[in-house]
Coordinates of C-alpha atoms and ligand atoms in Angstrom, one line a residue:
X670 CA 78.1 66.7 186.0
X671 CA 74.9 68.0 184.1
X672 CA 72.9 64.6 185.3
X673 CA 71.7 65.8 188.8
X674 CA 68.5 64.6 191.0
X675 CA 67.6 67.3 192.8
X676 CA 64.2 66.8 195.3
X677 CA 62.9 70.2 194.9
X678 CA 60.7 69.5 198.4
X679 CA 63.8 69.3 200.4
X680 CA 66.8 70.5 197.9
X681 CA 68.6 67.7 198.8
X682 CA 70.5 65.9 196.1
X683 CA 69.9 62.8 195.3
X684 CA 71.9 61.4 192.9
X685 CA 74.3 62.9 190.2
X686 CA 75.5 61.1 186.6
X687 CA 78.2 61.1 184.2
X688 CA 77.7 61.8 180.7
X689 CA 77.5 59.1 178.2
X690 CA 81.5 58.1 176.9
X691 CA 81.5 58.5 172.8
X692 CA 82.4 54.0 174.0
X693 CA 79.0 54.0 175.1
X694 CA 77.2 55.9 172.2
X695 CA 78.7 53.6 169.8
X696 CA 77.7 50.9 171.2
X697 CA 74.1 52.6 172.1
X698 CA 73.9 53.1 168.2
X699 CA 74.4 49.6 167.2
X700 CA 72.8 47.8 169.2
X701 CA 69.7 49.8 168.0
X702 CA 70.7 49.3 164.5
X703 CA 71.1 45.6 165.0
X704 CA 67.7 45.4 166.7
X705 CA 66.1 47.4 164.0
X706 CA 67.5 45.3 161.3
X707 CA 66.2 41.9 163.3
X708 CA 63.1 43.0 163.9
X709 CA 62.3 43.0 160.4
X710 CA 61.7 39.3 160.6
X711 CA 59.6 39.7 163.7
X712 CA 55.6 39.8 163.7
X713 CA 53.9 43.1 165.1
X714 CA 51.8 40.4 167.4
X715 CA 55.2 39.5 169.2
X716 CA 56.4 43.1 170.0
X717 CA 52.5 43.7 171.4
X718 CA 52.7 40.7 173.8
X719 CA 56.0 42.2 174.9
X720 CA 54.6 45.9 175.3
X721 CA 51.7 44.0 177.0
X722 CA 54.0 43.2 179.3
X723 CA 55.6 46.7 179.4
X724 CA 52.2 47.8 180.4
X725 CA 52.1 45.2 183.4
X726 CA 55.3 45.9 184.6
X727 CA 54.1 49.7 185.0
X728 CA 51.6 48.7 186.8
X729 CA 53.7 46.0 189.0
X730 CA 56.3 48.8 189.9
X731 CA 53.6 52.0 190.0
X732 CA 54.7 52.9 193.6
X733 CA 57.9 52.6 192.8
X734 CA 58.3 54.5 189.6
X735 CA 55.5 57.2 191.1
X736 CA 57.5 58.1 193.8
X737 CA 60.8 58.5 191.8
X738 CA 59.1 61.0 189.7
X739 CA 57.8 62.8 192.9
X740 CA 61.3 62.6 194.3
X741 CA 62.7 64.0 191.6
X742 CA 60.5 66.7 190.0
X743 CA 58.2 67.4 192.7
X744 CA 55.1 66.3 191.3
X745 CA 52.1 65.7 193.7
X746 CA 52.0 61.9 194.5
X747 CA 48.6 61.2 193.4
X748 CA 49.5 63.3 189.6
X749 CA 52.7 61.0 189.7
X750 CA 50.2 57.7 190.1
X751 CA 47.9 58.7 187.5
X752 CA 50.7 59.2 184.8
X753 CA 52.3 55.6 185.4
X754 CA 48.2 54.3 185.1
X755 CA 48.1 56.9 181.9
X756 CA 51.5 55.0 180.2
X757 CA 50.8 51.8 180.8
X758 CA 47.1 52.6 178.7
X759 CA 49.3 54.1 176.5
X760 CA 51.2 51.0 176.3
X761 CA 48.0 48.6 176.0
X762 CA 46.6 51.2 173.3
X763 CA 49.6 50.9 171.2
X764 CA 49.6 47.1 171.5
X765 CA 45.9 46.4 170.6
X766 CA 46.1 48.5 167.7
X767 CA 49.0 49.1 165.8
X768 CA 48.9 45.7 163.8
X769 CA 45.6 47.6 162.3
X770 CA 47.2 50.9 162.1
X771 CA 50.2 49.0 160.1
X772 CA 48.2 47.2 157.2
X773 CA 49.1 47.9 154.0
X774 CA 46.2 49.8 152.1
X775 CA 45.0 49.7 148.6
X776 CA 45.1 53.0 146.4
X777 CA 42.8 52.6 143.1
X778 CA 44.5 53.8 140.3
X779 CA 44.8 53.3 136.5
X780 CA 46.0 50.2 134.8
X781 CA 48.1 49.0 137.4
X782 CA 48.0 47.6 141.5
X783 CA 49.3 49.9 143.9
X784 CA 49.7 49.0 147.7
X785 CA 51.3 51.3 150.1
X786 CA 53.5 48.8 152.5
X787 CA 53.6 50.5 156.4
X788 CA 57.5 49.8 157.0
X789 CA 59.9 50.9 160.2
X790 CA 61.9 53.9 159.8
X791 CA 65.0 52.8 161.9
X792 CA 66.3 54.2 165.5
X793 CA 64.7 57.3 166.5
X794 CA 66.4 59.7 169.0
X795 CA 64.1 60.7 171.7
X796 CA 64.9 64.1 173.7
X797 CA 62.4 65.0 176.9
X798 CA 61.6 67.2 179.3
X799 CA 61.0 66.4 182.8
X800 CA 57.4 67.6 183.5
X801 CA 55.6 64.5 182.8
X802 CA 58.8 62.1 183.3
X803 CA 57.1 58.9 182.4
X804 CA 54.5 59.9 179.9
X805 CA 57.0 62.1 177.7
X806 CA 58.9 58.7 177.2
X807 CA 56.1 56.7 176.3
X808 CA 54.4 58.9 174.0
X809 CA 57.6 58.0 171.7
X810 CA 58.2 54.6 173.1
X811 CA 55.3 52.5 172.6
X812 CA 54.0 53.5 169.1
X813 CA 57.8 53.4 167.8
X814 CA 58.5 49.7 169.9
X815 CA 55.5 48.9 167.8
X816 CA 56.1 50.3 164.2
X817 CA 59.8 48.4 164.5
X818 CA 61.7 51.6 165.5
X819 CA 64.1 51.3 168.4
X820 CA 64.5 54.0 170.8
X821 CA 67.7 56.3 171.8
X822 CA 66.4 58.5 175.2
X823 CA 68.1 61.6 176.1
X824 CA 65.8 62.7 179.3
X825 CA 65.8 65.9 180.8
X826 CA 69.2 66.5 183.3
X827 CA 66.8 66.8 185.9
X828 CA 65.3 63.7 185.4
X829 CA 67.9 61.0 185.5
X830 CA 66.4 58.8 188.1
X831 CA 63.3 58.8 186.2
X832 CA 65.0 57.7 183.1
X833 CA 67.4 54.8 184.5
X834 CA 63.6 53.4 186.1
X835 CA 61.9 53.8 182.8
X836 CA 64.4 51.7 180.6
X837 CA 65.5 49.2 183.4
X838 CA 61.2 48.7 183.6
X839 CA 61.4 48.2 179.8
X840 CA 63.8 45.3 180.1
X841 CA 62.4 43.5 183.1
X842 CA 59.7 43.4 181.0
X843 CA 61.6 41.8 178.4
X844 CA 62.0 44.1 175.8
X845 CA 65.1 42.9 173.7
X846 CA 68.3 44.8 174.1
X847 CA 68.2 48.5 172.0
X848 CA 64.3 48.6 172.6
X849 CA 65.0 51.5 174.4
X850 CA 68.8 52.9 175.5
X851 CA 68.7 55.6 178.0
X852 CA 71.7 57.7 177.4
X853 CA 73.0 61.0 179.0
X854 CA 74.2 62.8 176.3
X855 CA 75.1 66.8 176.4
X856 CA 73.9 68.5 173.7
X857 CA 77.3 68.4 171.2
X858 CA 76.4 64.5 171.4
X859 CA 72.6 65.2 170.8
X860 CA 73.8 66.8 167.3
X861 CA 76.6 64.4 166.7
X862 CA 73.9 61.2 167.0
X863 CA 71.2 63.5 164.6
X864 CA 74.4 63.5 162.5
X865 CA 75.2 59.9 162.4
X866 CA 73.5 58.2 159.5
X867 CA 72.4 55.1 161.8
X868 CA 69.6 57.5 163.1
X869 CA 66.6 58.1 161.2
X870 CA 64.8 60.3 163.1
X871 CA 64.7 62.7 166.1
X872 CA 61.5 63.8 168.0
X873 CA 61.7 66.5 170.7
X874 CA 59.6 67.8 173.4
X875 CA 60.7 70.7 175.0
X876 CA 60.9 74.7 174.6
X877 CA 61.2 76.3 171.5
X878 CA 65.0 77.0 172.0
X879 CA 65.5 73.3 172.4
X880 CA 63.6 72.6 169.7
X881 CA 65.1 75.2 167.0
X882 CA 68.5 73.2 167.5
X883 CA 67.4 69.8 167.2
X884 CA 65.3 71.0 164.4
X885 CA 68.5 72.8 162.8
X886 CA 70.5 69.4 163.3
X887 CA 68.1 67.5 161.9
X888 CA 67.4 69.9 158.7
X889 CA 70.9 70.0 158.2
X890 CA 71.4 66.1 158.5
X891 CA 68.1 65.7 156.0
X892 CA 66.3 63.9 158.7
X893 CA 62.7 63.8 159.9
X894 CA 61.5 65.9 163.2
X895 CA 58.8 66.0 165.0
X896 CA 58.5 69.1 167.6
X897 CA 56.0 69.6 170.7
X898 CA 57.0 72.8 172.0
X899 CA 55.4 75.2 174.6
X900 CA 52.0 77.2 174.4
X901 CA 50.4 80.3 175.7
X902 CA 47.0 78.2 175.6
X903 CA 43.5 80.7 176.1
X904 CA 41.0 79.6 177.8
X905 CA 37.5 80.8 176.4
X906 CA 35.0 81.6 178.2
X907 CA 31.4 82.3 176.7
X908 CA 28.1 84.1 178.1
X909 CA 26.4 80.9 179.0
X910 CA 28.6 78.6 180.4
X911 CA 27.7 76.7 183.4
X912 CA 29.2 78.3 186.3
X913 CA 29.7 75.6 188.6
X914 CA 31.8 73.5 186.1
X915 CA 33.6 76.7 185.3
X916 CA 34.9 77.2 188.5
X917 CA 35.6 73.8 188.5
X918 CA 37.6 73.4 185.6
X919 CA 39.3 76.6 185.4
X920 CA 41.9 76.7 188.5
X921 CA 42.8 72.6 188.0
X922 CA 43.2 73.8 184.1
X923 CA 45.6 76.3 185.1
X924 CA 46.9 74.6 188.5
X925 CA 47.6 71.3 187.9
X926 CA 51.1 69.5 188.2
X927 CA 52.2 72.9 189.9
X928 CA 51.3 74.7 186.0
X929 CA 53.6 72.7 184.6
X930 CA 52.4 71.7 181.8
X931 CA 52.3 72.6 177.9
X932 CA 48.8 72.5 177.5
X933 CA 47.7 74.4 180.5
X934 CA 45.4 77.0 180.7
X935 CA 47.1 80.3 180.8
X936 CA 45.4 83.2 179.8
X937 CA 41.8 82.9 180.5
X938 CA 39.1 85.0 178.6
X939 CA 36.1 86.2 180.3
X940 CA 33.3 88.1 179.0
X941 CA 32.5 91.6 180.9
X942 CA 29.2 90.1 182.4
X943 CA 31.0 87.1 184.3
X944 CA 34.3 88.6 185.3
X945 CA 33.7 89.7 188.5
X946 CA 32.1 86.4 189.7
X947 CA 34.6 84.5 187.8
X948 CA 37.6 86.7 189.6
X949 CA 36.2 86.1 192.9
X950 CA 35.8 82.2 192.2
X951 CA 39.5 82.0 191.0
X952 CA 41.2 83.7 193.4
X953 CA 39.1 81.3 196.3
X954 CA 40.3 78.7 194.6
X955 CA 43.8 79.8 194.2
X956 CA 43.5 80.5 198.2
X957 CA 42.8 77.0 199.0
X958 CA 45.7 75.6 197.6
X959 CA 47.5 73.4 199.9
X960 CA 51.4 73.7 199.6
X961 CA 53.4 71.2 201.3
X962 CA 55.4 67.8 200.6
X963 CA 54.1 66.2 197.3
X964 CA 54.5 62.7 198.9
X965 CA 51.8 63.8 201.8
X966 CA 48.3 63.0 199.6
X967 CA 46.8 65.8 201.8
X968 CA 49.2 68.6 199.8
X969 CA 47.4 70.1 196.7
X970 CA 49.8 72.2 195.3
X971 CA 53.2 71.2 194.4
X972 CA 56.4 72.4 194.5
X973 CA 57.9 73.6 191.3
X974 CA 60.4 71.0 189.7
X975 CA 63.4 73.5 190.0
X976 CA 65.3 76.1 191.7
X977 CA 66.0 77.5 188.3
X978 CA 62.0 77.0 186.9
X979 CA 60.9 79.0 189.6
X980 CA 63.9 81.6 189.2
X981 CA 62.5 82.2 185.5
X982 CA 59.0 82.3 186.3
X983 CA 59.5 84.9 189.2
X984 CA 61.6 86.6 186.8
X985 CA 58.5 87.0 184.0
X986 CA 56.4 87.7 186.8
X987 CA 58.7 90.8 188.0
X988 CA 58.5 91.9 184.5
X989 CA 55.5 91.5 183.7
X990 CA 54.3 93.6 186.6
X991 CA 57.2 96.5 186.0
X992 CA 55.2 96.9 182.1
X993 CA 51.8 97.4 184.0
X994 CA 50.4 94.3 185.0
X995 CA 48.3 94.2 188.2
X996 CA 48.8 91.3 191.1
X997 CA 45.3 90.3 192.0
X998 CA 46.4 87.6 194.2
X999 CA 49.8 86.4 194.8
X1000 CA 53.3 86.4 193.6
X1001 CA 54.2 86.8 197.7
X1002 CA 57.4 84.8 198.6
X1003 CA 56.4 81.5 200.4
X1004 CA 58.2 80.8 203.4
X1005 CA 59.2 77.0 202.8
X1006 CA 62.6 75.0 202.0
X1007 CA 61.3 73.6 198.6
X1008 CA 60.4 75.5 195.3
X1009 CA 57.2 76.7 195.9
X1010 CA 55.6 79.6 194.1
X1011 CA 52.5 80.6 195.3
X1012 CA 49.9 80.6 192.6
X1013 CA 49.2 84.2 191.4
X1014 CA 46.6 86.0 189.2
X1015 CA 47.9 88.5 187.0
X1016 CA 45.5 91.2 185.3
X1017 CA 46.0 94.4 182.8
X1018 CA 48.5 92.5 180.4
X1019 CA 48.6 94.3 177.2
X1020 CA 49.6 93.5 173.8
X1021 CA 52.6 95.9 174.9
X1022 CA 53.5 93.8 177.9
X1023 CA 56.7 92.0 176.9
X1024 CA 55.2 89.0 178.8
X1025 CA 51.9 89.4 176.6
X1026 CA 52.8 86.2 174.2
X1027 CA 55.3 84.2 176.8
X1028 CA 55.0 80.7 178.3
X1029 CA 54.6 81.0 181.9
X1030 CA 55.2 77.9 183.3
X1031 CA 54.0 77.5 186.7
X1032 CA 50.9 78.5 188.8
X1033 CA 50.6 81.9 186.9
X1034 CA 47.2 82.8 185.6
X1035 CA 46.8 85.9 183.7
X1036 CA 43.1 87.2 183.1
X1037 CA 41.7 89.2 180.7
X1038 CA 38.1 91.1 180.4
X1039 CA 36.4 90.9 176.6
X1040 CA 33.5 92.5 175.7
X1041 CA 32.2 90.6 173.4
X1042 CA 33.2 86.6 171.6
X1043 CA 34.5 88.1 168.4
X1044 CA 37.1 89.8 170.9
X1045 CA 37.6 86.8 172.9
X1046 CA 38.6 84.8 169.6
X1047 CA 40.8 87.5 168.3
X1048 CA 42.8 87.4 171.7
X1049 CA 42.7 83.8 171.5
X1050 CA 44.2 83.8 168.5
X1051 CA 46.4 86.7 169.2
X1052 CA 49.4 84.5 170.3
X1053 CA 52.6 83.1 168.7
X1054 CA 51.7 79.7 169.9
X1055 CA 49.0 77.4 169.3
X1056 CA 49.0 74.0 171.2
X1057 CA 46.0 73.8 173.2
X1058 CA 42.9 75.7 174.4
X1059 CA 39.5 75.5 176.1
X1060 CA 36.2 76.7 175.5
X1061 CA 33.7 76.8 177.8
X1062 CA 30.0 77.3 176.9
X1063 CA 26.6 75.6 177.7
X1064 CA 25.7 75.4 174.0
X1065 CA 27.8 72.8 172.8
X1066 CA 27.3 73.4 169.2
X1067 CA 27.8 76.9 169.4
X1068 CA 30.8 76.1 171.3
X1069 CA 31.9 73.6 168.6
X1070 CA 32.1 76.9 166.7
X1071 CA 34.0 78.7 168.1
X1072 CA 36.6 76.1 168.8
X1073 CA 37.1 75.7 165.1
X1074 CA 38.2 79.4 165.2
X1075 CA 41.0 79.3 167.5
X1076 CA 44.3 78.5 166.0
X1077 CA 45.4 76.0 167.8
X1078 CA 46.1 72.1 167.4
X1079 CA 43.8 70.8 170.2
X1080 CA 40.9 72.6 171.8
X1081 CA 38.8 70.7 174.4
X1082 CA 35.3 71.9 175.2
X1083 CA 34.0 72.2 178.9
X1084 CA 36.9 69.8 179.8
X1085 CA 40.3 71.0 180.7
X1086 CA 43.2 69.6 178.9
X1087 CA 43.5 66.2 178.6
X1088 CA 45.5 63.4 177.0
X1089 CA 44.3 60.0 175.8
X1090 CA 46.1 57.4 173.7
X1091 CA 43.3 57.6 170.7
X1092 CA 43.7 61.4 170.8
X1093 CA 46.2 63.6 168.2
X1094 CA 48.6 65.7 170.5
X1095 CA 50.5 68.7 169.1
X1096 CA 50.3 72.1 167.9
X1097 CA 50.9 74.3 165.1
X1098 CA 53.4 77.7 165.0
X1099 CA 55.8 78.2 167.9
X1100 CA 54.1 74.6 169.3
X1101 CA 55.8 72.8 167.0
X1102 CA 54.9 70.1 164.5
X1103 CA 54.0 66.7 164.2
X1104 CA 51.7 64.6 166.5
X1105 CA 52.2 62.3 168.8
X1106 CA 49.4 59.6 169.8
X1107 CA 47.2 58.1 168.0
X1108 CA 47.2 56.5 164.9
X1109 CA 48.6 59.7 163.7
X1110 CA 51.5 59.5 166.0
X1111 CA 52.4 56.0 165.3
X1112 CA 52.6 56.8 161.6
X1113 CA 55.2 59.8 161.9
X1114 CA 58.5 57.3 161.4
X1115 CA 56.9 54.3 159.1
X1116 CA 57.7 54.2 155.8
X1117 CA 55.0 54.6 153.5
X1118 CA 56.2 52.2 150.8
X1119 CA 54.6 52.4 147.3
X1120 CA 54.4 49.1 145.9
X1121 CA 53.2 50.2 141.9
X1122 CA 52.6 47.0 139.4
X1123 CA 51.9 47.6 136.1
X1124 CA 48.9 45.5 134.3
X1125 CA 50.3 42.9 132.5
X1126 CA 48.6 43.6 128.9
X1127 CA 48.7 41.7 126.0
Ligands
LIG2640 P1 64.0 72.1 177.1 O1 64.9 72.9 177.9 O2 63.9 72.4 175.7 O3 64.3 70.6 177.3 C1 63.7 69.5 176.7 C2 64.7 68.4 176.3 O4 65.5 68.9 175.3 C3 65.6 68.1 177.5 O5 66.0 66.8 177.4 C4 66.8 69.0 177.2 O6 68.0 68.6 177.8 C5 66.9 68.9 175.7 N1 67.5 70.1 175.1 C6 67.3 71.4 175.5 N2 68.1 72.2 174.7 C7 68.7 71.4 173.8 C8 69.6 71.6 172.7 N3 70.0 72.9 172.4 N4 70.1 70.6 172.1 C9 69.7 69.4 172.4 N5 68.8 69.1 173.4 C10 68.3 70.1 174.1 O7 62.5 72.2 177.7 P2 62.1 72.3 179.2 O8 62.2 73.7 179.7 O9 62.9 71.3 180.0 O10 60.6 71.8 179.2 C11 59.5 72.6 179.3 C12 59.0 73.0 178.0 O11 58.5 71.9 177.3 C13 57.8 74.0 178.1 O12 58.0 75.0 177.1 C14 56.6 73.1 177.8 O13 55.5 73.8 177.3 C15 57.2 72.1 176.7 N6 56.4 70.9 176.6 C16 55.7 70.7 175.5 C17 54.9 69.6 175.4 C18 54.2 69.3 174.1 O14 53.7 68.1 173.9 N7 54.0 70.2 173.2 C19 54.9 68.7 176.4 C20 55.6 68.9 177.6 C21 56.4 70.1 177.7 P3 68.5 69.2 179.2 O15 67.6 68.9 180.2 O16 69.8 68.5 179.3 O17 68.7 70.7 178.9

């Protein structure tokens, strides 16, 4: 069985799955295509009281749905909290303002009216990945609930407890049948469903490999993608930055939800003149790390989510050091039952390097010296990704500046990534394409429907 619940604290397992029968994926695809078609007859005002409620139910069943996540992939219990309080803001965002974001809108033009209608696409196919359980799923979920779009969830095979509390929180909230159908689908189903002409769209999150053969499915099947892949994500760091935010920012940038995540700071960029100070400050922070059972509130470092996560990353690390790089602190084994990696600093990473331009994706930093900000840029930008990035500076216009330079589809300035409801997420190259959030987000499966009457003229 693929499905499997793994607690990566104690390795114990906790549940395992079948795999969706084709019985159930029929049924999964009509239901959808039924709701889709009676929602056409339902105001946007009625789906927003019900993802109201979505929103409340979240926030009913927090402990609950927080501690499956923890369970499952490891995440520290108070990170696990914060993303059930993110989606059910997510939830309320999309609610409050999607009747706005779905008005038709007027285009001026010759001789004639012309009004672009905002219309549903039809059942989208969701497929996740298990770092942010929750949040993934309602990045997709609560703008598409809202646009009209039913939801078809594949969730990550590490997931699956995670999933079945997501959907079975979706319809105790009262979300009619279809709203969203958790299945667990391998990935021959995966291209079978992008096949089926009762889907009309398929969004992934995920690593690029993932994300190539969804994308290839979908091309192939003529229907619309969205991809938010992985990043390599710099993190800038100028002459005058303030020093105590730095060494704030900079390890929970890099350290947070055990590195786990796409828009993590991974190579940081330090001008000649701090890098010393700054080297000293990271690796004290990096030492202080807590390691211990995510559930205790008292741990501060996590777990990774998997056996075979931290095989990989132990894996770039080993080759990443036989090509030259240095261990400034680290990448020693830790002696504890779950999958812990201890967080490491890595140093002397050339362009050569095979790991130069590779997602790590765990408590890896790597560090590089630049002498000087057109440098810093050009390593920046020296990458095959370009999701997030950071740039840290005391002159905030200047700053500004140089955050238009990096190629990249987010950069947040003296903050470390973040992620709000209002805000565009998504990158550019190897990141993927699309957005999700936002108004942008909502808008990636409507229908932009050109309405075009002629003047009547005598
Ligand atoms: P992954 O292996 O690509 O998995 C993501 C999802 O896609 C899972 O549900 C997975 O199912 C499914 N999948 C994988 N290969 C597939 C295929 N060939 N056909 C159909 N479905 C497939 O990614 P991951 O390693 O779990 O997730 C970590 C990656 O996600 C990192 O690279 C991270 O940076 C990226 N990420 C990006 C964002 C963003 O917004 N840009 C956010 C979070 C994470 P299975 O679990 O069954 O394999």
């Amino acid at each position: 069985m693929a499905y499997k619940s793994v607690n990566p604290y104690t390795n114990e397992t906790l549940n395992e799955y079948e795999n969706a029968t084709s019985n159930e994926i029929e049924a999964a695809l009509q239901t959808a295509t039924d709701l889709a078609q009676s929602w056409e007859t339902v105001s946007i005002s009625e789906r927003a009281t019900v993802l109201h409620a979505v929103a409340s139910q979240l926030r009913d069943e927090k402990q609950a749905m927080a501690e499956t996540m923890t369970r499952e992939m490891g995440k520290l219990i108070g990170e696990s909290e914060d993303e059930v309080d993110s989606c059910a803001s997510i939830a309320d965002y999309f609610a409050d303002h999607a009747e706005e974001f779905m008005q038709p809108t007027e285009i001026e033009t010759k001789d004639a009216k012309a009004t672009v209608l905002k219309q549903a696409f039809g059942p989208i196919l969701a497929c996740e990945p298990w770092n942010f359980p929750l949040y993934q799923v309602m990045r997709i979920f609560a703008p598409n609930f809202m646009v009209g779009n039913p939801v078809i969830l594949k969730h990550a095979s590490i997931v699956p407890g995670s999933a079945r509390k997501i959907s079975q929180i979706v319809d105790d909230a009262g979300a009619p049948e279809g709203s969203l159908i958790n299945l667990f689908l391998d990935y021959d189903q995966i291209a079978d469903m992008i096949a089926d002409p009762r889907i009309a769209g398929v969004a992934l999150t995920g690593s690029e490999r993932g994300g190539k053969s969804v994308a290839k499915a979908a091309g192939e099947n003529l229907k619309k993608s969205t991809l938010e892949l992985g990043g390599n994500d710099a993190f800038v760091v100028l002459e005058d930055v303030d020093r105590e935010l730095l060494y704030k920012v900079a390890p929970a940038a890099r350290l947070a939800n055990s590195g786990q995540t796409c828009t993590a700071s991974k190579r940081f960029i330090v001008p000649d003149a701090l890098y010393d100070d700054f080297m000293d400050a990271l690796i004290v922070s990096f030492s202080e790390m807590k390691m211990g059972d995510p559930l205790d509130r008292t741990t501060t470092l996590a777990p990774m989510s998997s056996e075979h996560g931290k095989e990989k990353l132990q894996k770039q690390v080993d080759e990443a050091i036989a090509n030259g790089a240095e261990v400034v602190y680290g990448n020693e084994s830790v002696q504890a039952e779950g999958q812990f990696f201890m967080p490491t600093i890595l140093t002397d990473i050339t362009p050569e390097n095979p790991i130069f331009d590779q997602e790590l994706f765990g408590p890896v930093a790597q560090v590089f010296r630049v002498h000087s900000e057109k440098e810093a840029i050009q390593l920046a930008n020296n990458s095959q990704y370009g999701l997030g990035s950071v740039v840290m500076s005391s002159d905030l216009k200047h700053a500004e500046e140089v955050a238009s330079q990096i190629k990249a589809g987010m950069t947040f300035v003296n903050h470390g990534w973040t992620s709000l409801p209002e805000l565009p997420f998504g990158g550019i190259r190897n990141s993927g394409y699309g957005r999700e959030l936002s108004k942008q987000g909502l808008m990636t499966f409507v229908n932009e429907h050109l309405i075009y009457t002629a003047e009547n003229k005598e």
